[in-house]
PDB file of N, CA and C in Angstrom:
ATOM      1  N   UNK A   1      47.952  93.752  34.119  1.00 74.00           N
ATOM      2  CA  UNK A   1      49.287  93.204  34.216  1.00 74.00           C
ATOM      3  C   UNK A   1      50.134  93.725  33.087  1.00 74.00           C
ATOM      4  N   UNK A   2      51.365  94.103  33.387  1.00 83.00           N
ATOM      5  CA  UNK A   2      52.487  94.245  32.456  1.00 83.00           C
ATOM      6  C   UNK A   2      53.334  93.317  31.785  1.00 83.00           C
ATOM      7  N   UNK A   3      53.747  93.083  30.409  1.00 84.00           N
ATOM      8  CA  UNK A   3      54.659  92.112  30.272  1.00 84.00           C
ATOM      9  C   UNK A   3      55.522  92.742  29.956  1.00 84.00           C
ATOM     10  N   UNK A   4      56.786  91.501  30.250  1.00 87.00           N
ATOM     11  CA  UNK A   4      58.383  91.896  29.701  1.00 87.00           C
ATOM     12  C   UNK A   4      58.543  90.837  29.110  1.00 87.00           C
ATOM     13  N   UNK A   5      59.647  90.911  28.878  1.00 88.00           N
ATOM     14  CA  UNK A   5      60.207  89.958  27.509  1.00 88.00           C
ATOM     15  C   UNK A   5      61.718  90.040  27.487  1.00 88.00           C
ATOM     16  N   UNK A   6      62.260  88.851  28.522  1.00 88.00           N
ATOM     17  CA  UNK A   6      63.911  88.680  28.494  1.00 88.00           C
ATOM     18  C   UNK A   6      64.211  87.637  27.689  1.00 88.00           C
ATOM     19  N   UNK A   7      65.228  87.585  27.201  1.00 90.00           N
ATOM     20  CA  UNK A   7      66.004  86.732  26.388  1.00 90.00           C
ATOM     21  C   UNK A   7      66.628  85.684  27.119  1.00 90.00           C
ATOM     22  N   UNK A   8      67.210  84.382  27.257  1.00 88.00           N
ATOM     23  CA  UNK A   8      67.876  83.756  27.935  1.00 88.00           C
ATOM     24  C   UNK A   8      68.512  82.818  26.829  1.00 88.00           C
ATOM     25  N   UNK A   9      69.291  81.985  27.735  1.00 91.00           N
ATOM     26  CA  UNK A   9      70.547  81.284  26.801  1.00 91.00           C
ATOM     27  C   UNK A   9      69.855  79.398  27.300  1.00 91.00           C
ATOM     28  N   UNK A  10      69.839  79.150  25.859  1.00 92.00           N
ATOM     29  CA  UNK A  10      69.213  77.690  26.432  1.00 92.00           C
ATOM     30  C   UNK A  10      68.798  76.956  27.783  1.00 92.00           C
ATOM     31  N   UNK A  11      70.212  76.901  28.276  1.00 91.00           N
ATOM     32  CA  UNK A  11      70.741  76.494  29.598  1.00 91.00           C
ATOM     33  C   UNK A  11      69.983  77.009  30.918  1.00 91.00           C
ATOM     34  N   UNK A  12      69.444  78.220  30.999  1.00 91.00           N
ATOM     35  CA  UNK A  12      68.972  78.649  31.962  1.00 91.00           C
ATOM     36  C   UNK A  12      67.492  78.484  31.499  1.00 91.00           C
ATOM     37  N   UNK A  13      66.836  78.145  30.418  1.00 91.00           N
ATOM     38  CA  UNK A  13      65.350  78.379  30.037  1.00 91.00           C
ATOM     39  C   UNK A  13      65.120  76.737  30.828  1.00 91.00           C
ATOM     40  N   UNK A  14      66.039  75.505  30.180  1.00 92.00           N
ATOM     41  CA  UNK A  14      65.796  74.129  30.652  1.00 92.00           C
ATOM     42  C   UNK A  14      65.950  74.431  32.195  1.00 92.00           C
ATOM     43  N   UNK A  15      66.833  75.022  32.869  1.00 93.00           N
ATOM     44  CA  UNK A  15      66.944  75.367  34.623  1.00 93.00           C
ATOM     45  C   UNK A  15      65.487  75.797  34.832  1.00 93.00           C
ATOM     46  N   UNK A  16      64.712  77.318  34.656  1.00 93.00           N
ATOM     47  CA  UNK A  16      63.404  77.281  34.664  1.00 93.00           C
ATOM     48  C   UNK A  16      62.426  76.484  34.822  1.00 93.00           C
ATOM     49  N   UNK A  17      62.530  75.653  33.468  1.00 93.00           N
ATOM     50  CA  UNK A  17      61.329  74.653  33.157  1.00 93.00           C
ATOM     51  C   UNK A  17      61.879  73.490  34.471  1.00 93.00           C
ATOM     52  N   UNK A  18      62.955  73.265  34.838  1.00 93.00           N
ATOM     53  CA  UNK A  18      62.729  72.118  35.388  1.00 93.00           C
ATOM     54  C   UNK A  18      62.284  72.918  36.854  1.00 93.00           C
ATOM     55  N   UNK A  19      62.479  73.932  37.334  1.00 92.00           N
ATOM     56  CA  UNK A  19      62.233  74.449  38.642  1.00 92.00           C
ATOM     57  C   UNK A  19      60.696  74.991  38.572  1.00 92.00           C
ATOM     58  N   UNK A  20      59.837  75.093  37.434  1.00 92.00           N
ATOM     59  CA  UNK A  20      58.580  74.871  37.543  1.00 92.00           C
ATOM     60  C   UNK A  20      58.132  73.467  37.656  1.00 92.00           C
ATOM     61  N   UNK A  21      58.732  72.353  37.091  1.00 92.00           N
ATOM     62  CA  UNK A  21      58.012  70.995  37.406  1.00 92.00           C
ATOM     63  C   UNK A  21      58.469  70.927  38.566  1.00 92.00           C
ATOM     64  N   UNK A  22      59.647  71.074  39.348  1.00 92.00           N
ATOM     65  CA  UNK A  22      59.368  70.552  40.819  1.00 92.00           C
ATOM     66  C   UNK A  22      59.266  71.422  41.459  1.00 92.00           C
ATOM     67  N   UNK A  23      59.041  72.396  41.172  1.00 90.00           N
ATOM     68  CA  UNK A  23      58.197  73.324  42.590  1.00 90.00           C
ATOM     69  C   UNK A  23      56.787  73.533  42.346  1.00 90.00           C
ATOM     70  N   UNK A  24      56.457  73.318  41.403  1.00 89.00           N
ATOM     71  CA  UNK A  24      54.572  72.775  41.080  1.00 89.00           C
ATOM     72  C   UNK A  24      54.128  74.230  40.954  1.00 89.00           C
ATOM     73  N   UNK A  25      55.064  75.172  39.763  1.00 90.00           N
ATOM     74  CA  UNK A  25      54.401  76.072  39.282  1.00 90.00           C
ATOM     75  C   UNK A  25      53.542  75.838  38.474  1.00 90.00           C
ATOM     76  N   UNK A  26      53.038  76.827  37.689  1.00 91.00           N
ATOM     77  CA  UNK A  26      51.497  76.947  36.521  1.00 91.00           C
ATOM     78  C   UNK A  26      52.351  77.302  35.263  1.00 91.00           C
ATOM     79  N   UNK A  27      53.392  78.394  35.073  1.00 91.00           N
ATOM     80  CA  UNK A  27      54.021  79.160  34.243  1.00 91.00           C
ATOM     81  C   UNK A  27      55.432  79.419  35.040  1.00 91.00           C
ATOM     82  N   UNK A  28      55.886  80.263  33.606  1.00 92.00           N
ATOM     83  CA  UNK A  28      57.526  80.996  33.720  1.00 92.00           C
ATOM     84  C   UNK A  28      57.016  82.064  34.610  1.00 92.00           C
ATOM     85  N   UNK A  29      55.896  82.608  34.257  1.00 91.00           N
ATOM     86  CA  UNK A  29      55.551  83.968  35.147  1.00 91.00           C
ATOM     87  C   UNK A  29      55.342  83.759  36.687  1.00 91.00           C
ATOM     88  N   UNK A  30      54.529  82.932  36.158  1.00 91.00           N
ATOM     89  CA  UNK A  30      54.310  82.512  38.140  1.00 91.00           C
ATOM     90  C   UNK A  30      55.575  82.315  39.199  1.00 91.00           C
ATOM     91  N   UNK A  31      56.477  81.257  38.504  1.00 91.00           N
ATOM     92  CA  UNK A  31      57.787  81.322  38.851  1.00 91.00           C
ATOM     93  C   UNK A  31      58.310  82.324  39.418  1.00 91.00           C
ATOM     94  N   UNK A  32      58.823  83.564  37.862  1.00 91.00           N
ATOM     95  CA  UNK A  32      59.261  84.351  37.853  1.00 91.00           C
ATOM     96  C   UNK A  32      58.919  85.302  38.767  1.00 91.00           C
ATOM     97  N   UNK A  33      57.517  85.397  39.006  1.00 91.00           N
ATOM     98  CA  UNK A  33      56.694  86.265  39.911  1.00 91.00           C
ATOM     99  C   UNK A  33      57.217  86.623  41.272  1.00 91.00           C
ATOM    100  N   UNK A  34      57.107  84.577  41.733  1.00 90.00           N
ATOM    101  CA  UNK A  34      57.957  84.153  43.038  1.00 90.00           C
ATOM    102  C   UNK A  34      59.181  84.483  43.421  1.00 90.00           C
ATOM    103  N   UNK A  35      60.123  84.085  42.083  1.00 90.00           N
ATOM    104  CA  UNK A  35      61.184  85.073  42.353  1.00 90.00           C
ATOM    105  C   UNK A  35      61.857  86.230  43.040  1.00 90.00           C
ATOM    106  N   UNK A  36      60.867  87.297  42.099  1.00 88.00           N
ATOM    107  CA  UNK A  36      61.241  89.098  42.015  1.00 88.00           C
ATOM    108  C   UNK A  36      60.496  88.866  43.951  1.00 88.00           C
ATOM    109  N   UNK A  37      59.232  88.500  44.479  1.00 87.00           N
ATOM    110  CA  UNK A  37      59.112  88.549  45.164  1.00 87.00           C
ATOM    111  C   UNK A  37      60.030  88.107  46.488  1.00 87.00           C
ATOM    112  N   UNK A  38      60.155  86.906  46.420  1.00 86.00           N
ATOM    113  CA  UNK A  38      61.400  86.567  47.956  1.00 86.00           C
ATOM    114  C   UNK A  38      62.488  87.579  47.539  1.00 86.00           C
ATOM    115  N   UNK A  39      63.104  88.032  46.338  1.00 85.00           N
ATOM    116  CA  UNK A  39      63.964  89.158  46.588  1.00 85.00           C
ATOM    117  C   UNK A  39      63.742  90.364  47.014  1.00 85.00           C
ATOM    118  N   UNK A  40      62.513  90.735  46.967  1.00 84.00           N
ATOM    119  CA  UNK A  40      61.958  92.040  47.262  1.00 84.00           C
ATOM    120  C   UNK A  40      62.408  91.895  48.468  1.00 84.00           C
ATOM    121  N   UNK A  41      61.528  90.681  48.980  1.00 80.00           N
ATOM    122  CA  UNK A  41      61.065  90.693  50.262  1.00 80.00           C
ATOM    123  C   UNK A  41      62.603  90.511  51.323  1.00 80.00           C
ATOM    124  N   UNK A  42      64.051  89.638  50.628  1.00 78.00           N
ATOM    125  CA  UNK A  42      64.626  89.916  51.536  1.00 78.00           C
ATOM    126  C   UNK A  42      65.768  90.991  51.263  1.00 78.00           C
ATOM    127  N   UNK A  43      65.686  92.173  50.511  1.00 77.00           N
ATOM    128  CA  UNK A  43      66.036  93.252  50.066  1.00 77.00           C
ATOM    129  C   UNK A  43      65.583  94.332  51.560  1.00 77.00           C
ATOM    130  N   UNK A  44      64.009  94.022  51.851  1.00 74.00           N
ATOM    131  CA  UNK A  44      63.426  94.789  52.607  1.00 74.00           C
ATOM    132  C   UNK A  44      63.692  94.431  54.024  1.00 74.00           C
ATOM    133  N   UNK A  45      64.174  93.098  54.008  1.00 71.00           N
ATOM    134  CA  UNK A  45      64.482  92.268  55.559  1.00 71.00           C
ATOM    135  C   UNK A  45      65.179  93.426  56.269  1.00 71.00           C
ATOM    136  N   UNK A  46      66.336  93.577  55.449  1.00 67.00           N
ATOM    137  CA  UNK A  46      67.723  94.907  55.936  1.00 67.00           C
ATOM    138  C   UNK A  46      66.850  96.162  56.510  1.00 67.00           C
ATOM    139  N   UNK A  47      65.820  96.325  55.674  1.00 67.00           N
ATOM    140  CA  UNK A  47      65.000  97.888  56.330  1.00 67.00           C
ATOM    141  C   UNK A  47      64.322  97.659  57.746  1.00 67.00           C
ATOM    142  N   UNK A  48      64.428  96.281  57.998  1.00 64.00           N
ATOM    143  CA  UNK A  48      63.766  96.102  59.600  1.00 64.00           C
ATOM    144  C   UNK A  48      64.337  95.590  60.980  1.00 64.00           C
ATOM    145  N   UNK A  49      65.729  95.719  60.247  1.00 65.00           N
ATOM    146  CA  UNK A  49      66.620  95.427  61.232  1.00 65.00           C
ATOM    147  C   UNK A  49      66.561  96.376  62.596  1.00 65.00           C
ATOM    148  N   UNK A  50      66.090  97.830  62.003  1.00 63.00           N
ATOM    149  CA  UNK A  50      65.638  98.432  63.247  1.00 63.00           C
ATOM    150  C   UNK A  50      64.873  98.120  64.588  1.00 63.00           C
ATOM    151  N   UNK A  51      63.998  97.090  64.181  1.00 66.00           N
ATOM    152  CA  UNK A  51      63.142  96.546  65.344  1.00 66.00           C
ATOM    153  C   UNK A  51      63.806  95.567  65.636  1.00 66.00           C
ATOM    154  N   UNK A  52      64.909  95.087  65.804  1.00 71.00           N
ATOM    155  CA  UNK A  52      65.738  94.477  66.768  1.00 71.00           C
ATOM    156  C   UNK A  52      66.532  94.829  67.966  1.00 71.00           C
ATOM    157  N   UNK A  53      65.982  94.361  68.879  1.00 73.00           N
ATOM    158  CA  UNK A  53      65.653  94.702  70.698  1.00 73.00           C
ATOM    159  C   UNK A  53      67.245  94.442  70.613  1.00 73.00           C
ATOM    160  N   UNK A  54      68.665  95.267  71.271  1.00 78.00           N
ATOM    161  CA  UNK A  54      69.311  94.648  71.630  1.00 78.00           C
ATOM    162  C   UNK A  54      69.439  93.729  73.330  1.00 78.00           C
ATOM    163  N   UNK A  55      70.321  93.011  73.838  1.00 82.00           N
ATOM    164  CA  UNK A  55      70.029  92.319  74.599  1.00 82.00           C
ATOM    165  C   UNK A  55      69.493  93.182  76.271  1.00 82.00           C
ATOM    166  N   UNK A  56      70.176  94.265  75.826  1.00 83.00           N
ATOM    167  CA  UNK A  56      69.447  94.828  76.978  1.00 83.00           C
ATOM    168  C   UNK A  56      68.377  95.738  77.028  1.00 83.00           C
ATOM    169  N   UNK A  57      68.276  95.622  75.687  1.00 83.00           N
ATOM    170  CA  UNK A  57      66.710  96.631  75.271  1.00 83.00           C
ATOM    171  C   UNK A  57      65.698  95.392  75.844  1.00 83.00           C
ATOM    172  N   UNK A  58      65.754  94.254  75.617  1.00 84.00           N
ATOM    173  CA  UNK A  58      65.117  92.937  75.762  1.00 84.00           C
ATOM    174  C   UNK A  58      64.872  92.850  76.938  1.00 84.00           C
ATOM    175  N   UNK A  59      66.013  92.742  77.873  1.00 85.00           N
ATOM    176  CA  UNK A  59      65.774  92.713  79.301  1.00 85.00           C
ATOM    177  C   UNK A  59      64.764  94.024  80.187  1.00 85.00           C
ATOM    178  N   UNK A  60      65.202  95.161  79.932  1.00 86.00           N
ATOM    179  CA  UNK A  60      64.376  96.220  80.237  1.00 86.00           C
ATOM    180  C   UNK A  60      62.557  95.916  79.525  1.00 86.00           C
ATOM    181  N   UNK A  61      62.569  95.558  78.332  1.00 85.00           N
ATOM    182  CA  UNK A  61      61.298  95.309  77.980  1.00 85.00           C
ATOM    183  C   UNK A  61      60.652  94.228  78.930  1.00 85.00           C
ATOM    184  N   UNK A  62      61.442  92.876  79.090  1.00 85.00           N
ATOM    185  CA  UNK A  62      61.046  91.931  79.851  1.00 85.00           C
ATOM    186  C   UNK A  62      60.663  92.316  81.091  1.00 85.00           C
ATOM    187  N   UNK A  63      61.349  93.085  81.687  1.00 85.00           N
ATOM    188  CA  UNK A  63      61.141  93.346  83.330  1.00 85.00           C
ATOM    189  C   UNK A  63      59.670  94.472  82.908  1.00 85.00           C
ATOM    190  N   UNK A  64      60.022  95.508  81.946  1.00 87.00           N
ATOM    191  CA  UNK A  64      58.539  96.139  82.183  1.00 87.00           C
ATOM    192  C   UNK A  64      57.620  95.128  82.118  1.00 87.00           C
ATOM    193  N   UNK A  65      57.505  94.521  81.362  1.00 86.00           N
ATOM    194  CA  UNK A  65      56.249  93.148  80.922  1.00 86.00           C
ATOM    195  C   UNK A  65      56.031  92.847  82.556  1.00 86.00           C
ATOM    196  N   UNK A  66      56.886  92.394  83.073  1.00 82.00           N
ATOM    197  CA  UNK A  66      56.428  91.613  84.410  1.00 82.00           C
ATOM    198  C   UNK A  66      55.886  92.536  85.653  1.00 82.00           C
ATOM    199  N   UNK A  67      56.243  93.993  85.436  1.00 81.00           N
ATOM    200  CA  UNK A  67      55.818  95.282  86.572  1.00 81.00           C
ATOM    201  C   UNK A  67      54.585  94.991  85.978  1.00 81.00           C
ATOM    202  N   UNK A  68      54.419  95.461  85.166  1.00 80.00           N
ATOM    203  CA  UNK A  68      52.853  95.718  84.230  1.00 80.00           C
ATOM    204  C   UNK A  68      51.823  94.266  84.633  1.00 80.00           C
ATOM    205  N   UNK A  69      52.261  93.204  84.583  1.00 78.00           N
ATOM    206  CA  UNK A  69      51.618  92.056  84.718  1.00 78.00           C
ATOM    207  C   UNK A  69      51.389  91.940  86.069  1.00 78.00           C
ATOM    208  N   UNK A  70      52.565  92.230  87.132  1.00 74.00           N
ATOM    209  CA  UNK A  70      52.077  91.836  88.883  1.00 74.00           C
ATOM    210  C   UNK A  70      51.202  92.970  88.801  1.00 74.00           C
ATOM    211  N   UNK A  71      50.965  94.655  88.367  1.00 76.00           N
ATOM    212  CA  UNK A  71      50.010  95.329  88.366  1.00 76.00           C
ATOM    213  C   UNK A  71      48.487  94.969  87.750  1.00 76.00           C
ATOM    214  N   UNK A  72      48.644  94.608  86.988  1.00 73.00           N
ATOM    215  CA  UNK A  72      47.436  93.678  86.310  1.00 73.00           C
ATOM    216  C   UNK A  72      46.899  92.591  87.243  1.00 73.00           C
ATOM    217  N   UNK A  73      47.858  91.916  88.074  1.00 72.00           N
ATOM    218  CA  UNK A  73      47.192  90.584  88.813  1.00 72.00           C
ATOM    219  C   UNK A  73      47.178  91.030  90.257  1.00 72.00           C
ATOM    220  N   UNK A  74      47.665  92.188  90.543  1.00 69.00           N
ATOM    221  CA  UNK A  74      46.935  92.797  91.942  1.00 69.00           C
ATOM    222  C   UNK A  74      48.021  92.715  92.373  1.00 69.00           C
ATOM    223  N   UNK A  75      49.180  92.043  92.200  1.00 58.00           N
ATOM    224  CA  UNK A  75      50.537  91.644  92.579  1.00 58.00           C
ATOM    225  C   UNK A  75      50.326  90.525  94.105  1.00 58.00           C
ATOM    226  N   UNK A  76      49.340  89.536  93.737  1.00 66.00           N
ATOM    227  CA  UNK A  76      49.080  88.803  94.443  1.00 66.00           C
ATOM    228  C   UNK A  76      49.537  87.443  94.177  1.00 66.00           C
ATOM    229  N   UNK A  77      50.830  87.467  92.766  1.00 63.00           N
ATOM    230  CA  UNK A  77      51.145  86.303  92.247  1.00 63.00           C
ATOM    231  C   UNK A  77      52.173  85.789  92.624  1.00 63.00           C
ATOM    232  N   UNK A  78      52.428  85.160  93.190  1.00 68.00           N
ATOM    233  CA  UNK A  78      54.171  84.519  93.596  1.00 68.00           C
ATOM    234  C   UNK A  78      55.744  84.619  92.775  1.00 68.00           C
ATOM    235  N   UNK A  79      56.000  85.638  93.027  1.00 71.00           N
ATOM    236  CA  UNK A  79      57.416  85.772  91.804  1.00 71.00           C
ATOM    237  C   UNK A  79      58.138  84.410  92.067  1.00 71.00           C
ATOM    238  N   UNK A  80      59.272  84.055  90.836  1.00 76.00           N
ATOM    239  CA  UNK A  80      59.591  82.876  90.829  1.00 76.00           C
ATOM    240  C   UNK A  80      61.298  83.610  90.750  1.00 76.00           C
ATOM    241  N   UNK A  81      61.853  82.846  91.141  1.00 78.00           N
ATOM    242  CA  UNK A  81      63.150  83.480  91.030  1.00 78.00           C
ATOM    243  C   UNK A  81      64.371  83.012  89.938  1.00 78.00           C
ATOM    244  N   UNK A  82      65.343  83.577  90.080  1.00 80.00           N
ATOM    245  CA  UNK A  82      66.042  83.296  88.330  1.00 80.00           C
ATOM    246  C   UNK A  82      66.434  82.250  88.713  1.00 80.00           C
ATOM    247  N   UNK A  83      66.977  81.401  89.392  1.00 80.00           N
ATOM    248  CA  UNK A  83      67.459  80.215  89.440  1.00 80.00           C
ATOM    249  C   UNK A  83      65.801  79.004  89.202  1.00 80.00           C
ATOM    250  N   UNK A  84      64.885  79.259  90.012  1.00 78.00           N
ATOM    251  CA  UNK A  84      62.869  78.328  89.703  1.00 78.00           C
ATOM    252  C   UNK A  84      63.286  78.323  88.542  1.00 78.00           C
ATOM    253  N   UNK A  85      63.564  79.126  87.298  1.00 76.00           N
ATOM    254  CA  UNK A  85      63.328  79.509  85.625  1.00 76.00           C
ATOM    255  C   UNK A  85      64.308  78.893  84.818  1.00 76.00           C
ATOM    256  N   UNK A  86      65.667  78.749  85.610  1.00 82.00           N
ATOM    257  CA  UNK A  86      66.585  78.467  84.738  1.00 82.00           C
ATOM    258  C   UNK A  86      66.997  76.679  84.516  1.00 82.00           C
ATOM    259  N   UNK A  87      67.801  76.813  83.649  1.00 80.00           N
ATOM    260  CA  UNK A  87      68.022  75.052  83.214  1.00 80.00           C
ATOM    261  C   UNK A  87      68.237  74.404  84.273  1.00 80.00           C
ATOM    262  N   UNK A  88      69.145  74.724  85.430  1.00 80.00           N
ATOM    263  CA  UNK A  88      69.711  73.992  85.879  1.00 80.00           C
ATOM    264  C   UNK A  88      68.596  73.376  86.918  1.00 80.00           C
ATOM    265  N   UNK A  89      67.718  74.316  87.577  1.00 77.00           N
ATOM    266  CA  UNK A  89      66.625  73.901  87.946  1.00 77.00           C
ATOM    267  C   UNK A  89      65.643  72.643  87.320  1.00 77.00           C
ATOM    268  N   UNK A  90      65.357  73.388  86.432  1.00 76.00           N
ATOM    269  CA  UNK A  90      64.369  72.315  85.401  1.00 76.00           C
ATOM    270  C   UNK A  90      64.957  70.904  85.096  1.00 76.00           C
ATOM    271  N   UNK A  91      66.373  70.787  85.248  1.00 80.00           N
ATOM    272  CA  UNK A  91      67.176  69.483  84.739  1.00 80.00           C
ATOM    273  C   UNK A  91      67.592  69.183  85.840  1.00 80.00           C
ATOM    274  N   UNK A  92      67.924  69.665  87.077  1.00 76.00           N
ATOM    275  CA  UNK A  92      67.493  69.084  88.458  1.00 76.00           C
ATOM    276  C   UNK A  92      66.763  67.904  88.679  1.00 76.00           C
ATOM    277  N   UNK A  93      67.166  66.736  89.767  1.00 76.00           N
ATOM    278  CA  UNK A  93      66.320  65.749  89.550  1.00 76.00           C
ATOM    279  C   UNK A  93      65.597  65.772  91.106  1.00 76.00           C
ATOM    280  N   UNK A  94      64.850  65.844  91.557  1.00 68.00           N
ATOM    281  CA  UNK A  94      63.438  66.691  92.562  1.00 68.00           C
ATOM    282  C   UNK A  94      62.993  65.359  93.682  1.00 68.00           C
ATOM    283  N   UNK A  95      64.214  64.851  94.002  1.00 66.00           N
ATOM    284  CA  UNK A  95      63.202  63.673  94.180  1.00 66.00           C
ATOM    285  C   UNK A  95      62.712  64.216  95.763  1.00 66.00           C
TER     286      UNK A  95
END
């Protein structure tokens, strides 16, 4: 492990110490650790924005999923249609 050694101004050392007693750290480091990390981590969020399906990338994926699946089940399965799936159906009262 490496150490550093920052300086701080009273005010933010008492902020620290109290955000280790209620978040049930061990140390400043551990803390600190936690820190640098969720920033890393949502620094890197932005680099994966690429794998976001837009809505019709979604739909084309969805419909392959379901070719691929009636091929998988022999296509012996009963398709359900968009209205069977949707709210208004389901909140329909069936009597």
């Amino acid at each position: 492990m490496t150490n550093i050694n920052i300086s701080l101004p009273e005010s933010l050392k008492s902020f620290i110490d109290q955000q280790i007693t209620e978040g049930g750290y061990n140390s400043v480091s551990e803390y600190l650790q936690q820190l640098i990390i969720q920033e890393a981590g949502r620094k890197n969020k932005g680099s994966l924005e690429y794998l976001i399906l837009s809505d019709q990338e979604f739909e084309t994926t969805l419909d392959q999923l379901a070719d691929d699946f009636a091929v998988f089940v022999d296509g012996n399965s009963p398709v359900l249609s968009n209205y069977a799936v949707s709210r208004e159906s389901i909140y329909e009262d069936h009597y």
